[in-house]
Amino acid sequence: MLDEDIDVVIPWVDNTDPIWRDKAKQYIDLTDLDGERFRDYDTIKYTIRSVEYNMPWVHQIFLVTAGQKPSWFVESPKIKIINHDEFIPHEFLPTFSSIVITMFMHLIPEISEKFIVLNDDVFVVNSTKVSDYFRDGLPNDFYIERPTYPLSLNDYYVFNSLYAINQAFSKRDNLTKNLTKKFNFKYGLINNTISLFLSVFRPYLGFYSAHSAQPYLKTSFEECWRLFYDELHQAASHPTRNRLDVTDWLIRYYQLASSKFQASNPRKHKYFELGLMDDNSFKDALYNKKYLDICINDASIKDDSLDLPDKMIDALSKKFNQPSTCEL
């Protein structure tokens, strides 16, 4: 492994696997097992294709699973399946929490210092280069403050993580350091204005997230485990999400608060919710040259929009129409 190597990590689960379901139903209601957090439309095929097509500079793609593999998967020199028990300490297994899976990714054997995490609902839609995700050895990101307010269970994890960050960092002391990372023309006037307004508040109130390909440093994970050991250990001890947990975004927040990032444009990433997705807007985003990647979150599906997954797969299969090296 060379210092300049950059890996991609993609967590994935097959919720129809009977062995996995037998284990999972000891911890999760059957209704939730088939809900939006676990159900699978086989979009992982197009995520991998998109990485192979548009990120040819990636060294290794790790597909992280719970002892599973897609039905079409074959061995590939560039794409490797990594099981949970190969990197997550056994005391925290089994786990059905994506928070836990992500917080241990730095322990994947032979993972590079610089790596990118994609979920299986993220697709790289245009040709990219290393500098789109890393510059001068640091991950690209955007320091855009956004107030967090309670709307869902997920907000508990965010609040817990912000509490940990505010215990470890003084926003007021950090604000004038690396000022061009805190306020940058790439963020846009509105985002900079909001961050400027929120800068008068002593604590960090929240950060804008794009639900996109997320670059990390392996050393950021190691430093977070030293700095936030109790919080991460507690979250890891829960086999499913718990309202006392921090989120794996804590590691991203750490990179932002410690200025271990380079300023980048948040508008290069596009987010959709499947149930609210406008067909034309989605197809336009797939072919729009201004985006690096798009996310199609499996959310807001209603009875009258059940055809949307089929429309999504049809569009993805046309955009990414060449098999990857791991397909039969």
Short mmCIF file of C-alpha atoms in Angstrom, two decimals:
data_model
loop_
_atom_site.label_atom_id
_atom_site.label_comp_id
_atom_site.label_asym_id
_atom_site.label_seq_id
_atom_site.Cartn_x
_atom_site.Cartn_y
_atom_site.Cartn_z
CA MET A 1 0.00 0.00 0.00
CA LEU A 2 1.40 3.37 -1.04
CA ASP A 3 0.92 6.64 0.82
CA GLU A 4 -1.07 8.06 -2.08
CA ASP A 5 -3.45 5.08 -2.25
CA ILE A 6 -7.10 5.91 -1.66
CA ASP A 7 -9.67 3.22 -0.92
CA VAL A 8 -13.46 3.23 -1.06
CA VAL A 9 -15.60 1.50 1.58
CA ILE A 10 -19.24 0.58 0.90
CA PRO A 11 -21.35 -1.00 3.69
CA TRP A 12 -24.15 -3.25 2.44
CA VAL A 13 -26.70 -5.71 3.81
CA ASP A 14 -29.10 -8.20 2.21
CA ASN A 15 -32.16 -8.08 4.42
CA THR A 16 -33.71 -11.08 2.63
CA ASP A 17 -30.91 -13.42 3.72
CA PRO A 18 -32.61 -15.98 6.06
CA ILE A 19 -29.48 -16.50 8.18
CA TRP A 20 -29.09 -12.76 8.73
CA ARG A 21 -32.83 -12.35 9.41
CA ASP A 22 -32.79 -15.09 12.06
CA LYS A 23 -30.07 -13.19 13.94
CA ALA A 24 -31.55 -9.75 13.33
CA LYS A 25 -35.08 -10.54 14.49
CA GLN A 26 -33.70 -11.20 17.97
CA TYR A 27 -32.98 -7.46 18.14
CA ILE A 28 -35.22 -5.80 15.53
CA ASP A 29 -38.97 -5.86 14.89
CA LEU A 30 -39.94 -7.69 11.71
CA THR A 31 -41.60 -4.54 10.39
CA ASP A 32 -38.34 -2.62 10.72
CA LEU A 33 -36.38 -5.42 9.05
CA ASP A 34 -38.28 -4.75 5.85
CA GLY A 35 -38.29 -0.97 6.31
CA GLU A 36 -36.24 1.72 4.66
CA ARG A 37 -33.14 1.27 6.84
CA PHE A 38 -32.56 -2.33 5.73
CA ARG A 39 -34.43 -3.04 2.49
CA ASP A 40 -32.35 -3.51 -0.62
CA TYR A 41 -33.12 -2.66 -4.26
CA ASP A 42 -29.78 -4.07 -5.49
CA THR A 43 -28.52 -0.54 -6.06
CA ILE A 44 -25.11 -1.69 -4.77
CA LYS A 45 -24.48 -2.98 -8.31
CA TYR A 46 -24.71 0.55 -9.69
CA THR A 47 -22.76 2.10 -6.82
CA ILE A 48 -19.84 -0.20 -7.59
CA ARG A 49 -20.15 0.40 -11.34
CA SER A 50 -20.17 4.15 -10.76
CA VAL A 51 -16.99 3.95 -8.68
CA GLU A 52 -15.20 1.77 -11.24
CA TYR A 53 -16.26 3.99 -14.15
CA ASN A 54 -15.76 7.39 -12.60
CA MET A 55 -13.10 6.88 -9.90
CA PRO A 56 -10.50 4.77 -11.77
CA TRP A 57 -7.78 6.14 -9.49
CA VAL A 58 -9.21 4.28 -6.47
CA HIS A 59 -6.85 1.62 -5.19
CA GLN A 60 -9.27 -0.84 -3.53
CA ILE A 61 -13.04 -1.09 -3.08
CA PHE A 62 -14.11 -2.78 0.15
CA LEU A 63 -17.68 -4.10 0.24
CA VAL A 64 -18.49 -4.46 3.95
CA THR A 65 -21.08 -7.14 4.77
CA ALA A 66 -22.36 -9.41 7.53
CA GLY A 67 -21.04 -12.58 5.90
CA GLN A 68 -23.04 -11.96 2.73
CA LYS A 69 -22.39 -11.26 -0.93
CA PRO A 70 -24.63 -10.22 -3.83
CA SER A 71 -25.89 -13.12 -5.97
CA TRP A 72 -23.98 -11.77 -8.99
CA PHE A 73 -20.67 -11.17 -7.20
CA VAL A 74 -17.46 -12.83 -8.37
CA GLU A 75 -13.93 -12.35 -7.11
CA SER A 76 -12.19 -9.26 -8.44
CA PRO A 77 -8.64 -7.98 -7.83
CA LYS A 78 -9.96 -4.49 -7.10
CA ILE A 79 -13.16 -5.29 -5.18
CA LYS A 80 -12.98 -7.21 -1.92
CA ILE A 81 -15.71 -8.36 0.45
CA ILE A 82 -14.89 -7.68 4.09
CA ASN A 83 -17.03 -9.31 6.77
CA HIS A 84 -17.85 -7.56 10.03
CA ASP A 85 -15.84 -10.08 12.04
CA GLU A 86 -12.71 -9.18 10.07
CA PHE A 87 -12.49 -5.68 11.54
CA ILE A 88 -15.13 -5.10 14.25
CA PRO A 89 -13.98 -6.43 17.66
CA HIS A 90 -15.90 -9.59 18.52
CA GLU A 91 -17.26 -8.14 21.76
CA PHE A 92 -19.45 -5.81 19.65
CA LEU A 93 -20.85 -8.49 17.34
CA PRO A 94 -23.37 -9.09 16.01
CA THR A 95 -24.23 -5.52 15.14
CA PHE A 96 -27.12 -4.19 13.10
CA SER A 97 -26.16 -0.53 13.48
CA SER A 98 -24.50 1.35 10.63
CA ILE A 99 -23.06 3.67 13.26
CA VAL A 100 -21.02 0.82 14.75
CA ILE A 101 -19.98 -0.53 11.35
CA THR A 102 -18.64 2.86 10.26
CA MET A 103 -16.84 3.74 13.48
CA PHE A 104 -14.55 0.71 13.12
CA MET A 105 -13.73 1.10 9.41
CA HIS A 106 -10.21 2.25 10.21
CA LEU A 107 -9.55 -1.33 11.41
CA ILE A 108 -10.25 -2.89 8.01
CA PRO A 109 -7.04 -4.78 7.19
CA GLU A 110 -4.75 -2.86 4.84
CA ILE A 111 -7.11 0.10 4.47
CA SER A 112 -5.36 3.22 3.22
CA GLU A 113 -4.77 6.36 5.29
CA LYS A 114 -7.10 8.24 2.96
CA PHE A 115 -10.40 6.54 2.22
CA ILE A 116 -13.94 7.40 1.11
CA VAL A 117 -17.17 5.98 2.51
CA LEU A 118 -20.15 5.58 0.20
CA ASN A 119 -23.49 4.07 1.07
CA ASP A 120 -25.23 1.89 -1.51
CA ASP A 121 -27.58 4.77 -2.33
CA VAL A 122 -24.75 7.03 -3.52
CA PHE A 123 -23.63 7.07 -7.16
CA VAL A 124 -20.61 8.81 -8.69
CA VAL A 125 -22.14 10.33 -11.81
CA ASN A 126 -19.18 12.03 -13.52
CA SER A 127 -15.52 11.38 -14.09
CA THR A 128 -13.54 12.45 -11.03
CA LYS A 129 -9.96 13.00 -9.96
CA VAL A 130 -8.24 12.63 -6.60
CA SER A 131 -8.41 16.38 -5.95
CA ASP A 132 -12.21 16.21 -6.00
CA TYR A 133 -12.03 14.38 -2.65
CA PHE A 134 -8.55 15.07 -1.22
CA ARG A 135 -6.15 17.99 -1.53
CA ASP A 136 -2.76 18.40 0.12
CA GLY A 137 -3.30 15.22 2.12
CA LEU A 138 -6.62 16.34 3.64
CA PRO A 139 -10.22 15.37 2.85
CA ASN A 140 -12.40 17.88 1.04
CA ASP A 141 -15.42 19.02 3.04
CA PHE A 142 -17.41 22.09 3.94
CA TYR A 143 -17.58 23.87 7.27
CA ILE A 144 -21.17 25.10 7.11
CA GLU A 145 -22.96 25.55 10.41
CA ARG A 146 -26.61 24.57 10.63
CA PRO A 147 -28.69 24.56 13.82
CA THR A 148 -29.87 21.08 14.80
CA TYR A 149 -33.43 20.75 16.02
CA PRO A 150 -35.37 17.65 17.19
CA LEU A 151 -37.49 16.09 14.48
CA SER A 152 -36.63 12.40 14.61
CA LEU A 153 -34.77 9.77 16.61
CA ASN A 154 -31.71 10.41 14.45
CA ASP A 155 -31.42 13.88 15.99
CA TYR A 156 -30.57 12.33 19.36
CA TYR A 157 -27.38 10.89 17.82
CA VAL A 158 -26.51 14.28 16.34
CA PHE A 159 -27.12 16.10 19.65
CA ASN A 160 -24.99 13.54 21.50
CA SER A 161 -22.19 13.98 19.00
CA LEU A 162 -22.32 17.77 19.17
CA TYR A 163 -22.16 17.58 22.95
CA ALA A 164 -18.97 15.51 22.67
CA ILE A 165 -17.46 17.95 20.15
CA ASN A 166 -18.29 20.94 22.35
CA GLN A 167 -16.62 19.26 25.31
CA ALA A 168 -13.45 18.72 23.32
CA PHE A 169 -13.26 21.95 21.28
CA SER A 170 -13.86 25.62 21.93
CA LYS A 171 -15.62 27.04 18.90
CA ARG A 172 -14.74 30.56 19.94
CA ASP A 173 -11.01 29.75 20.13
CA ASN A 174 -11.13 27.84 16.83
CA LEU A 175 -13.12 30.38 14.86
CA THR A 176 -10.25 32.66 13.91
CA LYS A 177 -7.94 29.75 13.08
CA ASN A 178 -7.93 28.73 9.41
CA LEU A 179 -10.55 31.41 8.77
CA THR A 180 -10.72 30.69 5.03
CA LYS A 181 -11.91 27.17 5.84
CA LYS A 182 -14.69 28.51 8.06
CA PHE A 183 -15.89 31.05 5.52
CA ASN A 184 -15.12 30.24 1.92
CA PHE A 185 -16.47 31.45 -1.44
CA LYS A 186 -17.02 27.80 -2.43
CA TYR A 187 -19.78 27.52 0.19
CA GLY A 188 -21.87 30.28 -1.38
CA LEU A 189 -23.20 33.54 0.03
CA ILE A 190 -26.22 32.06 1.84
CA ASN A 191 -24.21 29.35 3.60
CA ASN A 192 -21.52 31.79 4.66
CA THR A 193 -24.14 34.21 5.95
CA ILE A 194 -25.83 31.52 8.04
CA SER A 195 -22.48 30.38 9.45
CA LEU A 196 -21.56 33.97 10.26
CA PHE A 197 -24.84 34.46 12.15
CA LEU A 198 -24.38 31.20 14.09
CA SER A 199 -20.77 32.05 14.91
CA VAL A 200 -21.97 34.37 17.70
CA PHE A 201 -23.22 31.35 19.66
CA ARG A 202 -20.61 29.87 21.95
CA PRO A 203 -21.16 26.15 21.16
CA TYR A 204 -21.33 24.33 17.86
CA LEU A 205 -25.04 24.05 17.07
CA GLY A 206 -24.69 21.68 14.13
CA PHE A 207 -23.14 21.16 10.71
CA TYR A 208 -24.68 20.87 7.26
CA SER A 209 -24.34 17.36 5.81
CA ALA A 210 -24.78 16.45 2.16
CA HIS A 211 -25.40 12.66 2.33
CA SER A 212 -22.64 12.14 -0.21
CA ALA A 213 -19.37 10.33 -0.68
CA GLN A 214 -17.51 11.17 2.53
CA PRO A 215 -13.68 11.31 2.57
CA TYR A 216 -11.85 10.49 5.80
CA LEU A 217 -8.39 10.08 7.24
CA LYS A 218 -7.66 6.84 9.03
CA THR A 219 -5.79 8.84 11.67
CA SER A 220 -8.99 10.84 12.33
CA PHE A 221 -10.69 7.62 13.43
CA GLU A 222 -7.73 6.73 15.64
CA GLU A 223 -7.69 10.18 17.23
CA CYS A 224 -11.46 10.11 17.79
CA TRP A 225 -11.20 6.76 19.53
CA ARG A 226 -8.64 8.29 21.89
CA LEU A 227 -10.58 11.50 22.40
CA PHE A 228 -14.12 10.08 22.52
CA TYR A 229 -13.47 6.55 23.71
CA ASP A 230 -16.36 6.41 26.19
CA GLU A 231 -18.91 7.76 23.72
CA LEU A 232 -17.81 5.46 20.88
CA HIS A 233 -17.50 2.42 23.13
CA GLN A 234 -21.01 2.96 24.47
CA ALA A 235 -22.45 3.21 20.95
CA ALA A 236 -20.54 0.11 19.87
CA SER A 237 -22.01 -1.86 22.76
CA HIS A 238 -25.54 -1.43 21.39
CA PRO A 239 -26.37 -3.99 18.65
CA THR A 240 -29.02 -1.60 17.29
CA ARG A 241 -29.26 2.18 17.38
CA ASN A 242 -29.89 3.64 20.81
CA ARG A 243 -30.92 7.19 21.65
CA LEU A 244 -27.83 7.46 23.90
CA ASP A 245 -25.48 6.84 20.96
CA VAL A 246 -23.29 9.27 19.12
CA THR A 247 -23.40 9.07 15.35
CA ASP A 248 -20.48 8.04 13.16
CA TRP A 249 -20.67 11.64 11.89
CA LEU A 250 -18.74 12.45 15.07
CA ILE A 251 -15.57 11.62 13.11
CA ARG A 252 -16.54 14.06 10.36
CA TYR A 253 -17.37 16.71 12.99
CA TYR A 254 -13.94 16.13 14.49
CA GLN A 255 -12.28 16.74 11.13
CA LEU A 256 -14.25 19.97 10.74
CA ALA A 257 -13.64 21.25 14.27
CA SER A 258 -9.92 20.48 14.07
CA SER A 259 -9.61 21.99 10.55
CA LYS A 260 -8.38 18.69 9.12
CA PHE A 261 -10.08 19.30 5.80
CA GLN A 262 -9.92 21.45 2.69
CA ALA A 263 -12.82 23.71 1.72
CA SER A 264 -14.97 22.35 -1.11
CA ASN A 265 -18.24 23.11 -2.88
CA PRO A 266 -21.33 21.47 -1.29
CA ARG A 267 -23.30 22.01 -4.50
CA LYS A 268 -21.28 19.29 -6.21
CA HIS A 269 -23.39 16.74 -4.36
CA LYS A 270 -27.10 16.17 -4.99
CA TYR A 271 -29.59 14.57 -2.59
CA PHE A 272 -32.99 13.00 -3.33
CA GLU A 273 -35.55 11.16 -1.22
CA LEU A 274 -36.96 8.32 -3.27
CA GLY A 275 -40.59 8.89 -2.31
CA LEU A 276 -40.40 12.61 -3.13
CA MET A 277 -38.22 12.30 -6.18
CA ASP A 278 -39.23 14.07 -9.34
CA ASP A 279 -38.46 11.74 -12.24
CA ASN A 280 -37.16 14.46 -14.54
CA SER A 281 -35.00 16.13 -11.88
CA PHE A 282 -33.44 12.78 -10.98
CA LYS A 283 -32.61 11.93 -14.60
CA ASP A 284 -31.20 15.41 -15.13
CA ALA A 285 -28.94 14.99 -12.07
CA LEU A 286 -27.65 11.66 -13.37
CA TYR A 287 -26.29 13.38 -16.49
CA ASN A 288 -25.57 16.86 -15.15
CA LYS A 289 -21.85 17.63 -15.39
CA LYS A 290 -21.85 19.84 -12.29
CA TYR A 291 -22.32 16.96 -9.82
CA LEU A 292 -19.72 14.57 -8.48
CA ASP A 293 -22.21 12.24 -6.88
CA ILE A 294 -25.88 11.92 -6.07
CA CYS A 295 -27.69 10.22 -3.19
CA ILE A 296 -31.11 8.60 -3.52
CA ASN A 297 -32.20 8.02 0.06
CA ASP A 298 -34.83 5.33 0.54
CA ALA A 299 -37.28 7.56 2.35
CA SER A 300 -40.82 8.94 2.11
CA ILE A 301 -42.11 5.98 0.07
CA LYS A 302 -45.92 5.86 0.07
CA ASP A 303 -48.43 3.38 -1.34
CA ASP A 304 -49.04 5.55 -4.39
CA SER A 305 -45.31 5.78 -5.23
CA LEU A 306 -44.38 2.09 -5.20
CA ASP A 307 -43.25 2.25 -8.84
CA LEU A 308 -40.44 4.68 -7.98
CA PRO A 309 -37.86 1.97 -7.15
CA ASP A 310 -38.41 0.40 -10.59
CA LYS A 311 -38.02 3.80 -12.26
CA MET A 312 -34.85 4.43 -10.27
CA ILE A 313 -33.31 1.08 -11.24
CA ASP A 314 -34.23 1.58 -14.88
CA ALA A 315 -32.51 4.98 -14.95
CA LEU A 316 -29.43 3.68 -13.11
CA SER A 317 -29.11 0.68 -15.44
CA LYS A 318 -29.10 3.01 -18.45
CA LYS A 319 -26.59 5.41 -16.91
CA PHE A 320 -24.25 2.65 -15.69
CA ASN A 321 -24.76 0.06 -18.39
CA GLN A 322 -21.39 -1.72 -18.31
CA PRO A 323 -20.85 -4.52 -15.76
CA SER A 324 -18.21 -4.04 -13.11
CA THR A 325 -15.29 -6.44 -12.72
CA CYS A 326 -17.08 -8.22 -9.86
CA GLU A 327 -20.22 -9.12 -11.81
CA LEU A 328 -21.00 -12.53 -13.30
#
